[in-house]
């Protein structure tokens, strides 16, 4: 009989072994056999994690690798720890990888043709990095999995090496993320210098014996820097739109759906287990700093998302907007906000992956992801259009999508301390959802006048992208439509079924309980003390969600039909928009210069601001 | 313990960052990333250093001998492996950028903006 704890290392080992198998046999097997093999492997991994989710229940499963368990509370071993938030995130990763694998059956015949196993092998390696990061209980191991995830992600971004833009995006991605990771490593070094421990729980115990000082704040900021870079928090976010707009579409589904969110999870985990104890980082201070960063990220992401015509770039900026909301939710530091954020992340993953998947169909058909260039050209694809528009509504938070429920719970949790927070949530989801709806109306319904071809400011258009398949005129393969449908249905189910919500509420209570984690790792019994947060639909939440959806539709309608209106009121509104655009938006767009040096400079500025904010 | 090695690590890191910000060549920028990374080696080895300590293996020395911390050496070794992988990958990308764009100057790579 397999012990629950043994499933933890198995969950990391399965995709690693799968990657090895695919690299070894990929040279000889034909494409269908490779697809079958990788699908079996992805199902195996998802099954393993689902089993782990069920077996872990509301407790922790702890696995000391190689049997190096602690003696009298001290250890040199490496530990994997699963609780429902961590295992749930790993399960979400596995589910998305499975969706991507099925989606790529009939998609993506990219080089090297002679070695068809490379791409699925990289996918499984990427999965191993993400699952390992979600399950690790050790700070240095977290860095290693973070870098494994990163290195594979750079390779996947630049996978189409014959195309000029992907190699450029991958380089910027690689340099900026690696620099962030080295900041994290410096922080880990400082933490080790202070405590002599590397496990989350053990560091937490040791830190409680020291007084908080500047060294601790500096170490904390450095450790979370790498994670904030990966989470694309403003001003460390510049790499994300460049990487997401050029990576192959199936890879984008993973990047936006779960990789960025994993980094937010990392920040929350590191804070709660390592730094939240007595003599740690003070809660009110951290809350203020991270909520400010989250709100800024959300607003910048939403405004930039609205400005895009390159569909993948638009979705990338919408990810930045939502990650800002997730960070805000996690930074509220209550179990209710954590539960809401977890639900929001899970539902957002489904919606965002579905949106990227339908964009992939457009790229496949027309060799373009330019909203203006594709005007009216999607009218022969009504089903794809419906899925795309539904995704936009899900992004805007239409009840009963899980995104709406997660958003409502998070808003409600933050209302007491920050009464203006629901307004930010409504505005950001309306703007990002509205941008998608606008694109859907123009491309699939041919609504409104033909958009302008040229624009004065700096922009990436998205025309002339290389299609990712060799035969664009074929019938759309069933998996490419089935996968987004299932993903949207799953996102809807998260809002409708009470089961996942309640499970995540219990998980969040446990996630925010530092003593329970430490006790589980060190082998003491503990009972949860805090009350269960309430996750369920409330009248206020439904109203706010409806408001953001209505606002999204309004924004989209104004953008599509607004220019055709001839009334004086419309003229005045247009003039106002233009003024705001000239003063605020164009400078903001100019900052996204695509220049490596600029991005590294912004990273340095961001870290400096964080250091000052956390040290005072 | 003196503070000087920690300041050195910080200085090396900032030198690497400065080089990346002002770089006019992608290969140079990747080199500067490696410089920034080498600050982590200095920091880790500083953390584990003990005055008068010998290398941490106990074949023919008594168990109570003073040694430097083996954990940070393992960390630094892992760090080297990670850094080598990333640097190799980035340099490969730099070659490909030269082939596709005909330049390795970050100022000339303006395909993605806005």
mmCIF file of N, CA, C and O in Angstrom, chain A residues 140 144 147 151 154-155 161-162 164-165 167-171 174-175 178-179 182-183 185-186 189-190 192-193 198 242 245-246 304 308 313 317 458-460 589 592-597 600-601 604, chain B residues 6 9 13 17 20-23 26 29-30 33 36-37 39-40 43-44 47 69 71-72 74-76 78-79 82-83 85-87 89-91 93-94 96-97 100-101 106-107 109-114:
data_model
loop_
_atom_site.group_PDB
_atom_site.id
_atom_site.type_symbol
_atom_site.label_atom_id
_atom_site.label_comp_id
_atom_site.label_asym_id
_atom_site.label_seq_id
_atom_site.Cartn_x
_atom_site.Cartn_y
_atom_site.Cartn_z
ATOM 1 N N UNK A 140 15.610 26.593 -0.114
ATOM 2 C CA UNK A 140 16.551 26.456 -1.212
ATOM 3 C C UNK A 140 15.981 25.579 -2.326
ATOM 4 O O UNK A 140 16.180 25.851 -3.500
ATOM 5 N N UNK A 144 15.473 26.116 -6.338
ATOM 6 C CA UNK A 144 15.887 25.203 -7.405
ATOM 7 C C UNK A 144 14.711 24.891 -8.325
ATOM 8 O O UNK A 144 14.829 24.945 -9.550
ATOM 9 N N UNK A 147 13.940 27.817 -10.485
ATOM 10 C CA UNK A 147 14.851 27.967 -11.619
ATOM 11 C C UNK A 147 14.625 26.885 -12.662
ATOM 12 O O UNK A 147 14.771 27.139 -13.858
ATOM 13 N N UNK A 151 14.016 27.969 -16.301
ATOM 14 C CA UNK A 151 14.870 27.612 -17.442
ATOM 15 C C UNK A 151 14.052 26.933 -18.535
ATOM 16 O O UNK A 151 14.221 27.218 -19.725
ATOM 17 N N UNK A 154 11.983 29.582 -20.319
ATOM 18 C CA UNK A 154 12.715 30.384 -21.318
ATOM 19 C C UNK A 154 12.835 29.591 -22.615
ATOM 20 O O UNK A 154 12.648 30.122 -23.707
ATOM 21 N N UNK A 155 13.161 28.284 -22.447
ATOM 22 C CA UNK A 155 13.317 27.447 -23.635
ATOM 23 C C UNK A 155 11.998 27.331 -24.385
ATOM 24 O O UNK A 155 11.963 27.407 -25.614
ATOM 25 N N UNK A 161 12.588 28.953 -32.808
ATOM 26 C CA UNK A 161 13.810 29.733 -32.891
ATOM 27 C C UNK A 161 14.026 30.352 -34.260
ATOM 28 O O UNK A 161 14.881 31.205 -34.425
ATOM 29 N N UNK A 162 13.238 29.925 -35.258
ATOM 30 C CA UNK A 162 13.435 30.507 -36.583
ATOM 31 C C UNK A 162 12.691 31.830 -36.736
ATOM 32 O O UNK A 162 12.849 32.540 -37.713
ATOM 33 N N UNK A 164 11.899 35.647 -35.496
ATOM 34 C CA UNK A 164 12.732 36.620 -34.773
ATOM 35 C C UNK A 164 12.192 37.058 -33.413
ATOM 36 O O UNK A 164 12.962 37.255 -32.484
ATOM 37 N N UNK A 165 10.869 37.206 -33.285
ATOM 38 C CA UNK A 165 10.362 37.770 -32.031
ATOM 39 C C UNK A 165 10.455 36.833 -30.832
ATOM 40 O O UNK A 165 10.813 37.278 -29.747
ATOM 41 N N UNK A 167 12.672 34.611 -29.988
ATOM 42 C CA UNK A 167 14.011 34.542 -29.379
ATOM 43 C C UNK A 167 14.284 35.797 -28.564
ATOM 44 O O UNK A 167 14.882 35.741 -27.493
ATOM 45 N N UNK A 168 13.782 36.932 -29.068
ATOM 46 C CA UNK A 168 13.982 38.180 -28.338
ATOM 47 C C UNK A 168 13.207 38.172 -27.015
ATOM 48 O O UNK A 168 13.754 38.499 -25.958
ATOM 49 N N UNK A 169 11.922 37.755 -27.083
ATOM 50 C CA UNK A 169 11.111 37.683 -25.866
ATOM 51 C C UNK A 169 11.708 36.730 -24.849
ATOM 52 O O UNK A 169 11.739 37.015 -23.659
ATOM 53 N N UNK A 170 12.211 35.594 -25.330
ATOM 54 C CA UNK A 170 12.770 34.597 -24.423
ATOM 55 C C UNK A 170 14.014 35.131 -23.737
ATOM 56 O O UNK A 170 14.232 34.893 -22.543
ATOM 57 N N UNK A 171 14.839 35.889 -24.464
ATOM 58 C CA UNK A 171 16.064 36.413 -23.857
ATOM 59 C C UNK A 171 15.735 37.393 -22.726
ATOM 60 O O UNK A 171 16.282 37.303 -21.626
ATOM 61 N N UNK A 174 14.416 35.492 -19.824
ATOM 62 C CA UNK A 174 15.457 34.767 -19.125
ATOM 63 C C UNK A 174 16.332 35.671 -18.280
ATOM 64 O O UNK A 174 16.587 35.383 -17.111
ATOM 65 N N UNK A 175 16.759 36.784 -18.843
ATOM 66 C CA UNK A 175 17.674 37.662 -18.103
ATOM 67 C C UNK A 175 16.973 38.260 -16.888
ATOM 68 O O UNK A 175 17.492 38.211 -15.761
ATOM 69 N N UNK A 178 16.104 35.553 -14.238
ATOM 70 C CA UNK A 178 17.280 35.006 -13.563
ATOM 71 C C UNK A 178 17.834 36.009 -12.567
ATOM 72 O O UNK A 178 18.216 35.644 -11.450
ATOM 73 N N UNK A 179 17.829 37.281 -12.951
ATOM 74 C CA UNK A 179 18.323 38.296 -12.022
ATOM 75 C C UNK A 179 17.460 38.301 -10.755
ATOM 76 O O UNK A 179 17.981 38.356 -9.636
ATOM 77 N N UNK A 182 18.397 35.410 -8.616
ATOM 78 C CA UNK A 182 19.652 35.583 -7.868
ATOM 79 C C UNK A 182 19.439 36.491 -6.665
ATOM 80 O O UNK A 182 20.062 36.297 -5.624
ATOM 81 N N UNK A 183 18.537 37.481 -6.797
ATOM 82 C CA UNK A 183 18.162 38.278 -5.621
ATOM 83 C C UNK A 183 17.610 37.358 -4.538
ATOM 84 O O UNK A 183 17.977 37.456 -3.360
ATOM 85 N N UNK A 185 18.214 34.269 -4.103
ATOM 86 C CA UNK A 185 19.272 33.436 -3.536
ATOM 87 C C UNK A 185 20.092 34.232 -2.524
ATOM 88 O O UNK A 185 20.471 33.706 -1.469
ATOM 89 N N UNK A 186 20.343 35.507 -2.827
ATOM 90 C CA UNK A 186 21.045 36.351 -1.841
ATOM 91 C C UNK A 186 20.245 36.383 -0.546
ATOM 92 O O UNK A 186 20.793 36.264 0.562
ATOM 93 N N UNK A 189 20.570 33.210 1.327
ATOM 94 C CA UNK A 189 21.861 33.197 2.018
ATOM 95 C C UNK A 189 21.808 33.959 3.331
ATOM 96 O O UNK A 189 22.303 33.492 4.361
ATOM 97 N N UNK A 190 21.166 35.131 3.310
ATOM 98 C CA UNK A 190 21.071 35.936 4.534
ATOM 99 C C UNK A 190 20.233 35.222 5.595
ATOM 100 O O UNK A 190 20.570 35.215 6.781
ATOM 101 N N UNK A 192 19.835 32.034 5.880
ATOM 102 C CA UNK A 192 20.626 30.913 6.391
ATOM 103 C C UNK A 192 21.692 31.414 7.362
ATOM 104 O O UNK A 192 21.969 30.780 8.382
ATOM 105 N N UNK A 193 22.263 32.577 7.040
ATOM 106 C CA UNK A 193 23.275 33.139 7.937
ATOM 107 C C UNK A 193 22.686 33.409 9.316
ATOM 108 O O UNK A 193 23.342 33.217 10.335
ATOM 109 N N UNK A 198 17.231 25.736 6.489
ATOM 110 C CA UNK A 198 16.704 26.020 5.152
ATOM 111 C C UNK A 198 15.242 25.625 4.997
ATOM 112 O O UNK A 198 14.572 26.070 4.072
ATOM 113 N N UNK A 242 6.093 40.676 -23.188
ATOM 114 C CA UNK A 242 6.982 40.279 -24.287
ATOM 115 C C UNK A 242 7.052 38.767 -24.420
ATOM 116 O O UNK A 242 7.002 38.224 -25.518
ATOM 117 N N UNK A 245 3.467 37.180 -25.375
ATOM 118 C CA UNK A 245 2.930 37.433 -26.705
ATOM 119 C C UNK A 245 3.695 36.664 -27.776
ATOM 120 O O UNK A 245 3.213 36.538 -28.885
ATOM 121 N N UNK A 246 4.863 36.131 -27.449
ATOM 122 C CA UNK A 246 5.630 35.428 -28.469
ATOM 123 C C UNK A 246 5.734 33.931 -28.235
ATOM 124 O O UNK A 246 6.087 33.192 -29.139
ATOM 125 N N UNK A 304 -3.178 48.913 -19.586
ATOM 126 C CA UNK A 304 -2.381 48.481 -20.730
ATOM 127 C C UNK A 304 -3.120 47.423 -21.539
ATOM 128 O O UNK A 304 -2.992 47.359 -22.766
ATOM 129 N N UNK A 308 -4.292 47.282 -26.027
ATOM 130 C CA UNK A 308 -3.627 46.380 -26.967
ATOM 131 C C UNK A 308 -4.509 45.994 -28.138
ATOM 132 O O UNK A 308 -5.722 45.897 -28.007
ATOM 133 N N UNK A 313 -0.940 39.636 -26.521
ATOM 134 C CA UNK A 313 -0.402 40.661 -25.632
ATOM 135 C C UNK A 313 -1.513 41.229 -24.749
ATOM 136 O O UNK A 313 -1.300 41.515 -23.567
ATOM 137 N N UNK A 317 -1.465 41.206 -20.692
ATOM 138 C CA UNK A 317 -1.670 42.329 -19.775
ATOM 139 C C UNK A 317 -2.868 42.082 -18.877
ATOM 140 O O UNK A 317 -2.885 42.519 -17.718
ATOM 141 N N UNK A 458 3.682 53.990 -29.489
ATOM 142 C CA UNK A 458 4.426 52.742 -29.654
ATOM 143 C C UNK A 458 3.490 51.553 -29.496
ATOM 144 O O UNK A 458 2.670 51.526 -28.576
ATOM 145 N N UNK A 459 3.549 50.595 -30.392
ATOM 146 C CA UNK A 459 2.712 49.409 -30.208
ATOM 147 C C UNK A 459 3.223 48.215 -30.995
ATOM 148 O O UNK A 459 3.976 48.345 -31.952
ATOM 149 N N UNK A 460 2.759 47.034 -30.544
ATOM 150 C CA UNK A 460 3.022 45.788 -31.241
ATOM 151 C C UNK A 460 1.717 45.368 -31.875
ATOM 152 O O UNK A 460 0.723 45.219 -31.182
ATOM 153 N N UNK A 589 2.764 53.516 -22.098
ATOM 154 C CA UNK A 589 3.112 52.596 -23.179
ATOM 155 C C UNK A 589 4.554 52.769 -23.601
ATOM 156 O O UNK A 589 5.208 51.812 -24.005
ATOM 157 N N UNK A 592 7.064 50.613 -21.839
ATOM 158 C CA UNK A 592 7.211 49.226 -22.291
ATOM 159 C C UNK A 592 7.980 49.235 -23.603
ATOM 160 O O UNK A 592 7.439 49.021 -24.673
ATOM 161 N N UNK A 593 9.292 49.485 -23.479
ATOM 162 C CA UNK A 593 10.079 49.785 -24.667
ATOM 163 C C UNK A 593 10.660 48.543 -25.324
ATOM 164 O O UNK A 593 11.210 48.641 -26.408
ATOM 165 N N UNK A 594 10.564 47.389 -24.666
ATOM 166 C CA UNK A 594 11.174 46.194 -25.232
ATOM 167 C C UNK A 594 12.686 46.192 -25.098
ATOM 168 O O UNK A 594 13.366 45.355 -25.683
ATOM 169 N N UNK A 595 13.243 47.116 -24.325
ATOM 170 C CA UNK A 595 14.691 47.254 -24.185
ATOM 171 C C UNK A 595 15.157 46.576 -22.908
ATOM 172 O O UNK A 595 14.678 46.872 -21.818
ATOM 173 N N UNK A 596 16.089 45.643 -23.056
ATOM 174 C CA UNK A 596 16.556 44.844 -21.929
ATOM 175 C C UNK A 596 17.078 45.702 -20.776
ATOM 176 O O UNK A 596 16.721 45.498 -19.619
ATOM 177 N N UNK A 597 17.910 46.698 -21.111
ATOM 178 C CA UNK A 597 18.516 47.537 -20.078
ATOM 179 C C UNK A 597 17.463 48.278 -19.261
ATOM 180 O O UNK A 597 17.555 48.378 -18.033
ATOM 181 N N UNK A 600 15.845 45.897 -16.751
ATOM 182 C CA UNK A 600 16.714 45.597 -15.608
ATOM 183 C C UNK A 600 16.772 46.806 -14.674
ATOM 184 O O UNK A 600 16.731 46.668 -13.445
ATOM 185 N N UNK A 601 16.815 48.018 -15.253
ATOM 186 C CA UNK A 601 16.838 49.222 -14.423
ATOM 187 C C UNK A 601 15.559 49.311 -13.593
ATOM 188 O O UNK A 601 15.599 49.621 -12.388
ATOM 189 N N UNK A 604 15.745 47.029 -10.671
ATOM 190 C CA UNK A 604 16.559 47.582 -9.583
ATOM 191 C C UNK A 604 15.771 48.630 -8.815
ATOM 192 O O UNK A 604 15.785 48.659 -7.576
ATOM 193 N N UNK B 6 30.321 40.784 2.931
ATOM 194 C CA UNK B 6 28.926 41.023 2.545
ATOM 195 C C UNK B 6 28.830 42.244 1.633
ATOM 196 O O UNK B 6 28.108 42.247 0.643
ATOM 197 N N UNK B 9 29.961 41.290 -1.780
ATOM 198 C CA UNK B 9 28.922 40.585 -2.537
ATOM 199 C C UNK B 9 27.931 41.592 -3.116
ATOM 200 O O UNK B 9 27.561 41.522 -4.290
ATOM 201 N N UNK B 13 27.195 42.411 -7.125
ATOM 202 C CA UNK B 13 25.839 42.312 -7.670
ATOM 203 C C UNK B 13 25.469 43.609 -8.404
ATOM 204 O O UNK B 13 24.991 43.584 -9.535
ATOM 205 N N UNK B 17 24.479 44.433 -12.319
ATOM 206 C CA UNK B 17 23.236 45.110 -12.720
ATOM 207 C C UNK B 17 23.553 46.340 -13.559
ATOM 208 O O UNK B 17 22.936 46.580 -14.612
ATOM 209 N N UNK B 20 24.400 45.384 -17.022
ATOM 210 C CA UNK B 20 23.250 44.976 -17.828
ATOM 211 C C UNK B 20 22.437 46.173 -18.285
ATOM 212 O O UNK B 20 21.906 46.197 -19.397
ATOM 213 N N UNK B 21 22.314 47.160 -17.411
ATOM 214 C CA UNK B 21 21.502 48.333 -17.759
ATOM 215 C C UNK B 21 22.147 49.104 -18.907
ATOM 216 O O UNK B 21 21.468 49.570 -19.825
ATOM 217 N N UNK B 22 23.474 49.228 -18.883
ATOM 218 C CA UNK B 22 24.143 50.071 -19.876
ATOM 219 C C UNK B 22 24.672 49.273 -21.061
ATOM 220 O O UNK B 22 25.316 49.840 -21.941
ATOM 221 N N UNK B 23 24.392 47.972 -21.090
ATOM 222 C CA UNK B 23 25.012 47.120 -22.091
ATOM 223 C C UNK B 23 24.582 47.473 -23.513
ATOM 224 O O UNK B 23 23.435 47.802 -23.768
ATOM 225 N N UNK B 26 24.290 41.964 -26.383
ATOM 226 C CA UNK B 26 23.566 40.963 -25.597
ATOM 227 C C UNK B 26 24.512 39.965 -24.939
ATOM 228 O O UNK B 26 24.308 39.561 -23.799
ATOM 229 N N UNK B 29 25.656 41.529 -21.949
ATOM 230 C CA UNK B 29 24.612 41.563 -20.925
ATOM 231 C C UNK B 29 24.513 40.214 -20.218
ATOM 232 O O UNK B 29 24.372 40.155 -18.984
ATOM 233 N N UNK B 30 24.616 39.117 -20.989
ATOM 234 C CA UNK B 30 24.556 37.788 -20.367
ATOM 235 C C UNK B 30 25.781 37.589 -19.467
ATOM 236 O O UNK B 30 25.677 37.023 -18.374
ATOM 237 N N UNK B 33 25.102 39.250 -16.308
ATOM 238 C CA UNK B 33 24.211 38.447 -15.472
ATOM 239 C C UNK B 33 25.033 37.434 -14.684
ATOM 240 O O UNK B 33 24.790 37.212 -13.488
ATOM 241 N N UNK B 36 26.630 39.224 -11.833
ATOM 242 C CA UNK B 36 25.670 39.419 -10.743
ATOM 243 C C UNK B 36 25.490 38.120 -9.974
ATOM 244 O O UNK B 36 25.395 38.107 -8.745
ATOM 245 N N UNK B 37 25.480 37.008 -10.711
ATOM 246 C CA UNK B 37 25.294 35.735 -10.028
ATOM 247 C C UNK B 37 26.484 35.384 -9.160
ATOM 248 O O UNK B 37 26.319 34.796 -8.090
ATOM 249 N N UNK B 39 28.047 37.111 -7.284
ATOM 250 C CA UNK B 39 27.912 37.695 -5.950
ATOM 251 C C UNK B 39 27.256 36.703 -4.994
ATOM 252 O O UNK B 39 27.545 36.702 -3.795
ATOM 253 N N UNK B 40 26.376 35.838 -5.525
ATOM 254 C CA UNK B 40 25.744 34.862 -4.630
ATOM 255 C C UNK B 40 26.764 33.841 -4.129
ATOM 256 O O UNK B 40 26.674 33.388 -2.996
ATOM 257 N N UNK B 43 28.597 35.540 -1.303
ATOM 258 C CA UNK B 43 27.776 35.637 -0.099
ATOM 259 C C UNK B 43 27.663 34.272 0.585
ATOM 260 O O UNK B 43 27.857 34.155 1.798
ATOM 261 N N UNK B 44 27.354 33.234 -0.200
ATOM 262 C CA UNK B 44 27.154 31.909 0.406
ATOM 263 C C UNK B 44 28.427 31.439 1.101
ATOM 264 O O UNK B 44 28.386 30.948 2.231
ATOM 265 N N UNK B 47 28.998 33.206 4.311
ATOM 266 C CA UNK B 47 28.115 32.757 5.385
ATOM 267 C C UNK B 47 28.666 31.505 6.051
ATOM 268 O O UNK B 47 28.609 31.346 7.271
ATOM 269 N N UNK B 69 31.255 25.407 6.824
ATOM 270 C CA UNK B 69 29.912 24.830 6.725
ATOM 271 C C UNK B 69 29.739 24.120 5.371
ATOM 272 O O UNK B 69 29.839 24.755 4.321
ATOM 273 N N UNK B 71 27.019 22.863 4.139
ATOM 274 C CA UNK B 71 25.718 23.104 3.500
ATOM 275 C C UNK B 71 25.826 24.204 2.453
ATOM 276 O O UNK B 71 25.380 24.056 1.313
ATOM 277 N N UNK B 72 26.470 25.328 2.809
ATOM 278 C CA UNK B 72 26.539 26.426 1.842
ATOM 279 C C UNK B 72 27.377 26.039 0.628
ATOM 280 O O UNK B 72 27.132 26.521 -0.467
ATOM 281 N N UNK B 74 27.358 23.091 -0.688
ATOM 282 C CA UNK B 74 26.415 22.360 -1.538
ATOM 283 C C UNK B 74 25.499 23.347 -2.266
ATOM 284 O O UNK B 74 25.201 23.190 -3.453
ATOM 285 N N UNK B 75 25.080 24.380 -1.542
ATOM 286 C CA UNK B 75 24.207 25.385 -2.164
ATOM 287 C C UNK B 75 24.939 26.072 -3.311
ATOM 288 O O UNK B 75 24.391 26.248 -4.398
ATOM 289 N N UNK B 76 26.200 26.462 -3.059
ATOM 290 C CA UNK B 76 26.958 27.172 -4.093
ATOM 291 C C UNK B 76 27.139 26.283 -5.314
ATOM 292 O O UNK B 76 27.027 26.751 -6.453
ATOM 293 N N UNK B 78 25.128 23.846 -6.343
ATOM 294 C CA UNK B 78 23.850 23.814 -7.055
ATOM 295 C C UNK B 78 23.660 25.093 -7.851
ATOM 296 O O UNK B 78 23.213 25.083 -9.005
ATOM 297 N N UNK B 79 24.027 26.205 -7.219
ATOM 298 C CA UNK B 79 23.914 27.520 -7.832
ATOM 299 C C UNK B 79 24.751 27.592 -9.112
ATOM 300 O O UNK B 79 24.299 28.105 -10.137
ATOM 301 N N UNK B 82 22.909 25.666 -11.818
ATOM 302 C CA UNK B 82 21.781 26.463 -12.311
ATOM 303 C C UNK B 82 22.281 27.578 -13.222
ATOM 304 O O UNK B 82 21.788 27.776 -14.338
ATOM 305 N N UNK B 83 23.324 28.289 -12.742
ATOM 306 C CA UNK B 83 23.847 29.418 -13.505
ATOM 307 C C UNK B 83 24.404 28.992 -14.854
ATOM 308 O O UNK B 83 24.169 29.641 -15.875
ATOM 309 N N UNK B 85 23.523 26.408 -16.646
ATOM 310 C CA UNK B 85 22.409 26.072 -17.539
ATOM 311 C C UNK B 85 21.811 27.326 -18.147
ATOM 312 O O UNK B 85 21.630 27.433 -19.367
ATOM 313 N N UNK B 86 21.488 28.285 -17.264
ATOM 314 C CA UNK B 86 20.803 29.487 -17.730
ATOM 315 C C UNK B 86 21.696 30.276 -18.680
ATOM 316 O O UNK B 86 21.258 30.727 -19.746
ATOM 317 N N UNK B 87 22.993 30.411 -18.315
ATOM 318 C CA UNK B 87 23.904 31.166 -19.173
ATOM 319 C C UNK B 87 24.026 30.516 -20.545
ATOM 320 O O UNK B 87 23.984 31.197 -21.581
ATOM 321 N N UNK B 89 21.859 28.627 -22.062
ATOM 322 C CA UNK B 89 20.609 28.824 -22.801
ATOM 323 C C UNK B 89 20.527 30.241 -23.357
ATOM 324 O O UNK B 89 20.173 30.465 -24.527
ATOM 325 N N UNK B 90 20.898 31.234 -22.518
ATOM 326 C CA UNK B 90 20.794 32.630 -22.951
ATOM 327 C C UNK B 90 21.789 32.925 -24.074
ATOM 328 O O UNK B 90 21.468 33.653 -25.021
ATOM 329 N N UNK B 91 22.987 32.333 -23.986
ATOM 330 C CA UNK B 91 23.964 32.561 -25.059
ATOM 331 C C UNK B 91 23.488 31.924 -26.361
ATOM 332 O O UNK B 91 23.670 32.500 -27.440
ATOM 333 N N UNK B 93 20.403 31.658 -27.196
ATOM 334 C CA UNK B 93 19.391 32.592 -27.698
ATOM 335 C C UNK B 93 20.061 33.799 -28.360
ATOM 336 O O UNK B 93 19.580 34.315 -29.370
ATOM 337 N N UNK B 94 21.192 34.239 -27.776
ATOM 338 C CA UNK B 94 21.899 35.389 -28.344
ATOM 339 C C UNK B 94 22.381 35.072 -29.761
ATOM 340 O O UNK B 94 22.268 35.901 -30.675
ATOM 341 N N UNK B 96 21.004 32.964 -31.788
ATOM 342 C CA UNK B 96 19.832 32.934 -32.643
ATOM 343 C C UNK B 96 19.327 34.349 -32.949
ATOM 344 O O UNK B 96 18.866 34.633 -34.056
ATOM 345 N N UNK B 97 19.446 35.251 -31.967
ATOM 346 C CA UNK B 97 19.041 36.643 -32.200
ATOM 347 C C UNK B 97 19.933 37.264 -33.268
ATOM 348 O O UNK B 97 19.465 37.966 -34.171
ATOM 349 N N UNK B 100 18.700 35.959 -36.627
ATOM 350 C CA UNK B 100 17.380 36.388 -37.092
ATOM 351 C C UNK B 100 17.261 37.903 -37.226
ATOM 352 O O UNK B 100 16.537 38.400 -38.066
ATOM 353 N N UNK B 101 17.894 38.644 -36.311
ATOM 354 C CA UNK B 101 17.774 40.104 -36.329
ATOM 355 C C UNK B 101 18.977 40.768 -36.978
ATOM 356 O O UNK B 101 18.931 41.952 -37.282
ATOM 357 N N UNK B 106 20.938 45.656 -27.881
ATOM 358 C CA UNK B 106 19.583 45.766 -27.338
ATOM 359 C C UNK B 106 18.854 47.012 -27.845
ATOM 360 O O UNK B 106 17.626 47.002 -27.966
ATOM 361 N N UNK B 107 19.590 48.085 -28.157
ATOM 362 C CA UNK B 107 18.941 49.306 -28.644
ATOM 363 C C UNK B 107 18.262 49.088 -29.988
ATOM 364 O O UNK B 107 17.312 49.795 -30.333
ATOM 365 N N UNK B 109 16.882 46.176 -30.952
ATOM 366 C CA UNK B 109 15.836 45.146 -30.889
ATOM 367 C C UNK B 109 14.540 45.782 -30.400
ATOM 368 O O UNK B 109 14.279 45.850 -29.210
ATOM 369 N N UNK B 110 13.745 46.276 -31.327
ATOM 370 C CA UNK B 110 12.535 46.984 -30.897
ATOM 371 C C UNK B 110 11.286 46.313 -31.458
ATOM 372 O O UNK B 110 10.280 46.951 -31.704
ATOM 373 N N UNK B 111 11.353 44.987 -31.635
ATOM 374 C CA UNK B 111 10.208 44.282 -32.195
ATOM 375 C C UNK B 111 9.010 44.213 -31.272
ATOM 376 O O UNK B 111 7.889 44.046 -31.712
ATOM 377 N N UNK B 112 9.239 44.351 -29.980
ATOM 378 C CA UNK B 112 8.159 44.212 -29.006
ATOM 379 C C UNK B 112 8.082 45.470 -28.156
ATOM 380 O O UNK B 112 9.004 45.753 -27.398
ATOM 381 N N UNK B 113 7.022 46.223 -28.297
ATOM 382 C CA UNK B 113 6.882 47.412 -27.438
ATOM 383 C C UNK B 113 5.421 47.815 -27.327
ATOM 384 O O UNK B 113 4.576 47.342 -28.070
ATOM 385 N N UNK B 114 5.145 48.728 -26.424
ATOM 386 C CA UNK B 114 3.782 49.247 -26.282
ATOM 387 C C UNK B 114 2.964 48.437 -25.329
ATOM 388 O O UNK B 114 2.307 47.522 -25.626
#
